[in-house]
Amino acid sequence: MADDSRPAGAVQSILELSAFNPAARDNPHPMLKTMREDCPVFRDEAAKVWLLSRYKDVRETVNDRSFVRHPTKAEEGSLSARFVEERQERGTSILFLDDPDHARIRQPLAKAFYARINRMRPEIEAMIDAIIEKAPASGPFELMAEIAVPVPVLVIARILGVDEARLDDFRQWSEEVILGLNPVRTPEEDEALIRGAYALDAYFAELMEARRKAPQDDLVSDMVQLQGSGEAEISDGELRNNLEALLVGGNLTTTDLIGNGVWLFLTHPGQIRTFRDNPGLAAQAVEEVLRFEAPVSITSRILPDDRDVGGCPMKARQPVWMSLAGANRDPEVFEEAETFDITRKRASHVAFGGGPHICIGAPLARIEARHVYLKLFERYPDLRLAEQELAWRTLPFFRGLEKLIVEG
Ligand code: HEM
């Protein structure tokens, strides 16, 4: 849609839709609705990116294997091209790779990761039980710090094979590395980020070497074995980057899926009643939380050639960003899209993206969230929100709560 056809007062920049804008941070959905209705194929000239917000356009684009992803393939000066500076030196994880490298790394990694998750499911659930049982038996507590933050980091540490003795260090480095997702860092945070990234690199190099010598029952052992036997053609640097991507990609996102879900349930008493009466709905409830308050608001692709997308002519190298949160409330696809309803059965959401880059961690996030909701609502039959001023995190394109004080 050309600039001059934009309605007065319409969004001018995609940053206005992000958590940098206090209105969008508190509730992005009214702005996304306006966007979807008035300007579903939006051009941000300053950021040099397109933004799609209709489900149909987003679904078609994420699924289309001809789009590319590597930041060097994006138009110079565009928001997508800026990812390159940070990653050039170390190489990137599968998140920004294209075929054949993407498939070469993702296929063996996904196979080993999924086999391990399936095998470890009872252990993962037992870890979650233990974390929830450690929370105060009654009275107010901060759900994010007590449950939503520790669950994903401790689970991924166990899957990867982080030694118990290094668990505290590992948690600390993970938290430092996650600062990389925040583009407005203080100098102290910058320092912490660099310190964490180096420490994690060194730790993973050490862990891979140790598992090569003495394999254990963990994912790092699986991967170095596949690498050693030639079944997986992955260099040491690539393996390290991608094991770290499992850590960084999965923590904040799953934390937010847990936090957003508990908040949604506690603010929708009818839904929590339905959940308690029908625990069999747990898996479906996770999908509805993902649809209704997607922890990751945006993903992107890059055009490999000139073509029309969503009915608009676009040029090769132009990045196409997609509002996953916008698509997930598109009334063309979801009946009563603005209603949180765990019994809904219709179309699948796009909270995990789609196509070749669809979130590799989706099965794990689903297992964790499902079990947290089940166990939490079972342990606290009268769980409720404490009096508080709710604060959403200021991290652009992620949606999650800073804190959530609940009363058991
Ligand atoms: C609720 C939790 C999560 C959400 C909402 C989420 C969301 C996403 C999204 C939107 C993408 C981009 C997909 C696309 O562009 O089509 C993605 C990719 C990715 N996610 Fe997740 N994620 C979650 C959990 C996890 C977990 C638990 C892990 C790892 C343990 C993980 C690791 C990754 C990786 C490595 C990629 C890149 C995949 C590729 O490009 O091939 N994520 N995720």
PDB file of N, CA and C and ligand atoms in Angstrom, residues 62 69 94-95 102 106 113 156 245-246 249-250 253-254 257 290 295-296 299 301 324 351-354 356-362 364-365, ligand 1:
ATOM      1  N   VAL A  62       5.671 -17.450   5.325  1.00  0.00           N
ATOM      2  CA  VAL A  62       6.548 -18.320   6.142  1.00  0.00           C
ATOM      3  C   VAL A  62       6.703 -19.702   5.501  1.00  0.00           C
ATOM      4  N   ARG A  69      16.865 -15.930   4.170  1.00  0.00           N
ATOM      5  CA  ARG A  69      16.881 -15.515   5.566  1.00  0.00           C
ATOM      6  C   ARG A  69      18.200 -14.828   5.969  1.00  0.00           C
ATOM      7  N   ILE A  94      21.061 -21.799  12.845  1.00  0.00           N
ATOM      8  CA  ILE A  94      20.103 -22.090  11.781  1.00  0.00           C
ATOM      9  C   ILE A  94      19.062 -20.986  11.601  1.00  0.00           C
ATOM     10  N   LEU A  95      18.851 -20.191  12.645  1.00  0.00           N
ATOM     11  CA  LEU A  95      17.851 -19.123  12.577  1.00  0.00           C
ATOM     12  C   LEU A  95      18.036 -18.253  11.335  1.00  0.00           C
ATOM     13  N   HIS A 102      21.296 -24.691   6.009  1.00  0.00           N
ATOM     14  CA  HIS A 102      20.218 -24.799   6.989  1.00  0.00           C
ATOM     15  C   HIS A 102      19.792 -26.254   7.162  1.00  0.00           C
ATOM     16  N   ARG A 106      20.124 -28.390  10.434  1.00  0.00           N
ATOM     17  CA  ARG A 106      18.850 -28.557  11.155  1.00  0.00           C
ATOM     18  C   ARG A 106      18.389 -30.020  11.198  1.00  0.00           C
ATOM     19  N   PHE A 113      17.424 -34.020  18.769  1.00  0.00           N
ATOM     20  CA  PHE A 113      16.736 -33.236  19.793  1.00  0.00           C
ATOM     21  C   PHE A 113      15.363 -33.847  20.102  1.00  0.00           C
ATOM     22  N   ILE A 156      16.470 -27.242  29.652  1.00  0.00           N
ATOM     23  CA  ILE A 156      17.393 -27.312  28.499  1.00  0.00           C
ATOM     24  C   ILE A 156      18.802 -27.701  28.978  1.00  0.00           C
ATOM     25  N   ALA A 245      22.009 -21.820  20.425  1.00  0.00           N
ATOM     26  CA  ALA A 245      20.732 -21.280  19.931  1.00  0.00           C
ATOM     27  C   ALA A 245      19.553 -21.981  20.616  1.00  0.00           C
ATOM     28  N   LEU A 246      19.735 -23.250  20.946  1.00  0.00           N
ATOM     29  CA  LEU A 246      18.659 -23.963  21.661  1.00  0.00           C
ATOM     30  C   LEU A 246      18.458 -23.337  23.034  1.00  0.00           C
ATOM     31  N   GLY A 249      17.253 -19.409  22.277  1.00  0.00           N
ATOM     32  CA  GLY A 249      15.956 -19.347  21.601  1.00  0.00           C
ATOM     33  C   GLY A 249      14.820 -19.843  22.466  1.00  0.00           C
ATOM     34  N   GLY A 250      15.147 -20.698  23.420  1.00  0.00           N
ATOM     35  CA  GLY A 250      14.076 -21.372  24.136  1.00  0.00           C
ATOM     36  C   GLY A 250      13.743 -20.815  25.501  1.00  0.00           C
ATOM     37  N   THR A 253      11.349 -17.152  25.558  1.00  0.00           N
ATOM     38  CA  THR A 253      10.101 -17.456  24.863  1.00  0.00           C
ATOM     39  C   THR A 253       9.206 -18.386  25.688  1.00  0.00           C
ATOM     40  N   THR A 254       9.798 -19.435  26.237  1.00  0.00           N
ATOM     41  CA  THR A 254       8.988 -20.389  27.000  1.00  0.00           C
ATOM     42  C   THR A 254       8.589 -19.774  28.345  1.00  0.00           C
ATOM     43  N   LEU A 257       5.618 -17.849  27.533  1.00  0.00           N
ATOM     44  CA  LEU A 257       4.442 -18.697  27.287  1.00  0.00           C
ATOM     45  C   LEU A 257       3.821 -19.111  28.631  1.00  0.00           C
ATOM     46  N   LEU A 290      -0.802 -19.500  22.919  1.00  0.00           N
ATOM     47  CA  LEU A 290       0.141 -19.133  21.850  1.00  0.00           C
ATOM     48  C   LEU A 290      -0.529 -18.237  20.810  1.00  0.00           C
ATOM     49  N   PRO A 295       4.344 -15.173  22.406  1.00  0.00           N
ATOM     50  CA  PRO A 295       5.558 -14.623  23.040  1.00  0.00           C
ATOM     51  C   PRO A 295       6.503 -13.948  22.039  1.00  0.00           C
ATOM     52  N   VAL A 296       6.524 -14.422  20.786  1.00  0.00           N
ATOM     53  CA  VAL A 296       7.349 -13.784  19.750  1.00  0.00           C
ATOM     54  C   VAL A 296       6.379 -13.120  18.781  1.00  0.00           C
ATOM     55  N   THR A 299       8.337 -12.398  12.841  1.00  0.00           N
ATOM     56  CA  THR A 299       9.465 -13.089  12.199  1.00  0.00           C
ATOM     57  C   THR A 299       9.661 -12.452  10.826  1.00  0.00           C
ATOM     58  N   ARG A 301      11.435 -12.748   6.542  1.00  0.00           N
ATOM     59  CA  ARG A 301      12.081 -13.412   5.411  1.00  0.00           C
ATOM     60  C   ARG A 301      12.597 -12.311   4.487  1.00  0.00           C
ATOM     61  N   LEU A 324       3.213 -11.922  13.684  1.00  0.00           N
ATOM     62  CA  LEU A 324       2.604 -13.196  14.071  1.00  0.00           C
ATOM     63  C   LEU A 324       1.419 -12.921  14.992  1.00  0.00           C
ATOM     64  N   ALA A 351       2.259 -18.765  15.803  1.00  0.00           N
ATOM     65  CA  ALA A 351       3.155 -18.284  16.874  1.00  0.00           C
ATOM     66  C   ALA A 351       4.554 -18.881  16.773  1.00  0.00           C
ATOM     67  N   PHE A 352       4.686 -20.039  16.142  1.00  0.00           N
ATOM     68  CA  PHE A 352       6.010 -20.643  15.961  1.00  0.00           C
ATOM     69  C   PHE A 352       6.540 -20.404  14.550  1.00  0.00           C
ATOM     70  N   GLY A 353       5.968 -19.466  13.800  1.00  0.00           N
ATOM     71  CA  GLY A 353       6.375 -19.259  12.405  1.00  0.00           C
ATOM     72  C   GLY A 353       5.886 -20.424  11.572  1.00  0.00           C
ATOM     73  N   GLY A 354       6.673 -20.777  10.546  1.00  0.00           N
ATOM     74  CA  GLY A 354       6.244 -21.886   9.703  1.00  0.00           C
ATOM     75  C   GLY A 354       7.282 -22.211   8.652  1.00  0.00           C
ATOM     76  N   PRO A 356      10.279 -24.013   6.506  1.00  0.00           N
ATOM     77  CA  PRO A 356      11.557 -24.634   6.893  1.00  0.00           C
ATOM     78  C   PRO A 356      12.144 -24.084   8.199  1.00  0.00           C
ATOM     79  N   HIS A 357      11.786 -22.856   8.567  1.00  0.00           N
ATOM     80  CA  HIS A 357      12.352 -22.257   9.790  1.00  0.00           C
ATOM     81  C   HIS A 357      11.433 -22.383  10.997  1.00  0.00           C
ATOM     82  N   ILE A 358      10.349 -23.127  10.846  1.00  0.00           N
ATOM     83  CA  ILE A 358       9.418 -23.215  11.985  1.00  0.00           C
ATOM     84  C   ILE A 358      10.194 -23.575  13.255  1.00  0.00           C
ATOM     85  N   CYS A 359       9.791 -22.981  14.354  1.00  0.00           N
ATOM     86  CA  CYS A 359      10.542 -23.126  15.607  1.00  0.00           C
ATOM     87  C   CYS A 359      10.902 -24.589  15.897  1.00  0.00           C
ATOM     88  N   ILE A 360      12.164 -24.835  16.042  1.00  0.00           N
ATOM     89  CA  ILE A 360      12.635 -26.205  16.307  1.00  0.00           C
ATOM     90  C   ILE A 360      12.270 -26.632  17.742  1.00  0.00           C
ATOM     91  N   GLY A 361      12.054 -25.625  18.597  1.00  0.00           N
ATOM     92  CA  GLY A 361      11.792 -25.931  19.999  1.00  0.00           C
ATOM     93  C   GLY A 361      10.315 -26.063  20.336  1.00  0.00           C
ATOM     94  N   ALA A 362       9.449 -25.954  19.320  1.00  0.00           N
ATOM     95  CA  ALA A 362       8.008 -25.955  19.592  1.00  0.00           C
ATOM     96  C   ALA A 362       7.552 -27.172  20.417  1.00  0.00           C
ATOM     97  N   LEU A 364       9.116 -28.902  22.587  1.00  0.00           N
ATOM     98  CA  LEU A 364       9.572 -28.788  23.974  1.00  0.00           C
ATOM     99  C   LEU A 364       8.774 -27.706  24.714  1.00  0.00           C
ATOM    100  N   ALA A 365       8.585 -26.566  24.054  1.00  0.00           N
ATOM    101  CA  ALA A 365       7.826 -25.475  24.692  1.00  0.00           C
ATOM    102  C   ALA A 365       6.424 -25.968  25.051  1.00  0.00           C
TER     103      ALA A 365
HETATM  104  C1  HEM B   1       6.801 -20.511  23.342  1.00  0.00           C
HETATM  105  C2  HEM B   1       8.022 -20.711  23.045  1.00  0.00           C
HETATM  106  C3  HEM B   1       8.624 -20.347  21.720  1.00  0.00           C
HETATM  107  C4  HEM B   1       8.179 -19.479  20.748  1.00  0.00           C
HETATM  108  C5  HEM B   1       6.920 -18.621  20.754  1.00  0.00           C
HETATM  109  C6  HEM B   1       9.150 -19.525  19.677  1.00  0.00           C
HETATM  110  C7  HEM B   1       9.040 -18.816  18.494  1.00  0.00           C
HETATM  111  C8  HEM B   1       9.875 -18.967  17.410  1.00  0.00           C
HETATM  112  C9  HEM B   1       9.684 -18.315  16.134  1.00  0.00           C
HETATM  113  C10 HEM B   1       8.542 -17.372  15.785  1.00  0.00           C
HETATM  114  C11 HEM B   1      10.705 -18.711  15.329  1.00  0.00           C
HETATM  115  C12 HEM B   1      10.927 -18.264  13.870  1.00  0.00           C
HETATM  116  C13 HEM B   1      10.137 -19.210  12.963  1.00  0.00           C
HETATM  117  C14 HEM B   1      10.004 -18.729  11.537  1.00  0.00           C
HETATM  118  O1  HEM B   1      10.619 -17.722  11.157  1.00  0.00           O
HETATM  119  O2  HEM B   1       9.260 -19.378  10.766  1.00  0.00           O
HETATM  120  C15 HEM B   1      11.540 -19.606  16.085  1.00  0.00           C
HETATM  121  C16 HEM B   1      12.672 -20.219  15.613  1.00  0.00           C
HETATM  122  C17 HEM B   1      13.540 -20.932  16.412  1.00  0.00           C
HETATM  123  N1  HEM B   1      13.328 -21.309  17.725  1.00  0.00           N
HETATM  124 FE1  HEM B   1      11.702 -20.932  18.837  1.00  0.00          FE
HETATM  125  N2  HEM B   1      10.147 -20.386  20.023  1.00  0.00           N
HETATM  126  C18 HEM B   1       9.861 -20.921  21.258  1.00  0.00           C
HETATM  127  C19 HEM B   1      10.582 -21.876  21.943  1.00  0.00           C
HETATM  128  C20 HEM B   1      11.776 -22.376  21.529  1.00  0.00           C
HETATM  129  C21 HEM B   1      12.537 -23.382  22.223  1.00  0.00           C
HETATM  130  C22 HEM B   1      12.077 -24.108  23.499  1.00  0.00           C
HETATM  131  C23 HEM B   1      13.705 -23.550  21.531  1.00  0.00           C
HETATM  132  C24 HEM B   1      14.865 -24.460  21.797  1.00  0.00           C
HETATM  133  C25 HEM B   1      14.979 -25.282  22.803  1.00  0.00           C
HETATM  134  C26 HEM B   1      13.657 -22.670  20.361  1.00  0.00           C
HETATM  135  C27 HEM B   1      14.646 -22.553  19.413  1.00  0.00           C
HETATM  136  C28 HEM B   1      14.449 -21.975  18.172  1.00  0.00           C
HETATM  137  C29 HEM B   1      15.431 -22.054  17.082  1.00  0.00           C
HETATM  138  C30 HEM B   1      16.802 -22.710  17.150  1.00  0.00           C
HETATM  139  C31 HEM B   1      14.836 -21.415  15.974  1.00  0.00           C
HETATM  140  C32 HEM B   1      15.425 -21.270  14.563  1.00  0.00           C
HETATM  141  C33 HEM B   1      14.863 -22.391  13.679  1.00  0.00           C
HETATM  142  C34 HEM B   1      15.257 -22.271  12.219  1.00  0.00           C
HETATM  143  O3  HEM B   1      15.445 -21.150  11.737  1.00  0.00           O
HETATM  144  O4  HEM B   1      15.355 -23.314  11.544  1.00  0.00           O
HETATM  145  N3  HEM B   1      12.470 -21.980  20.400  1.00  0.00           N
HETATM  146  N4  HEM B   1      11.011 -19.762  17.355  1.00  0.00           N
END
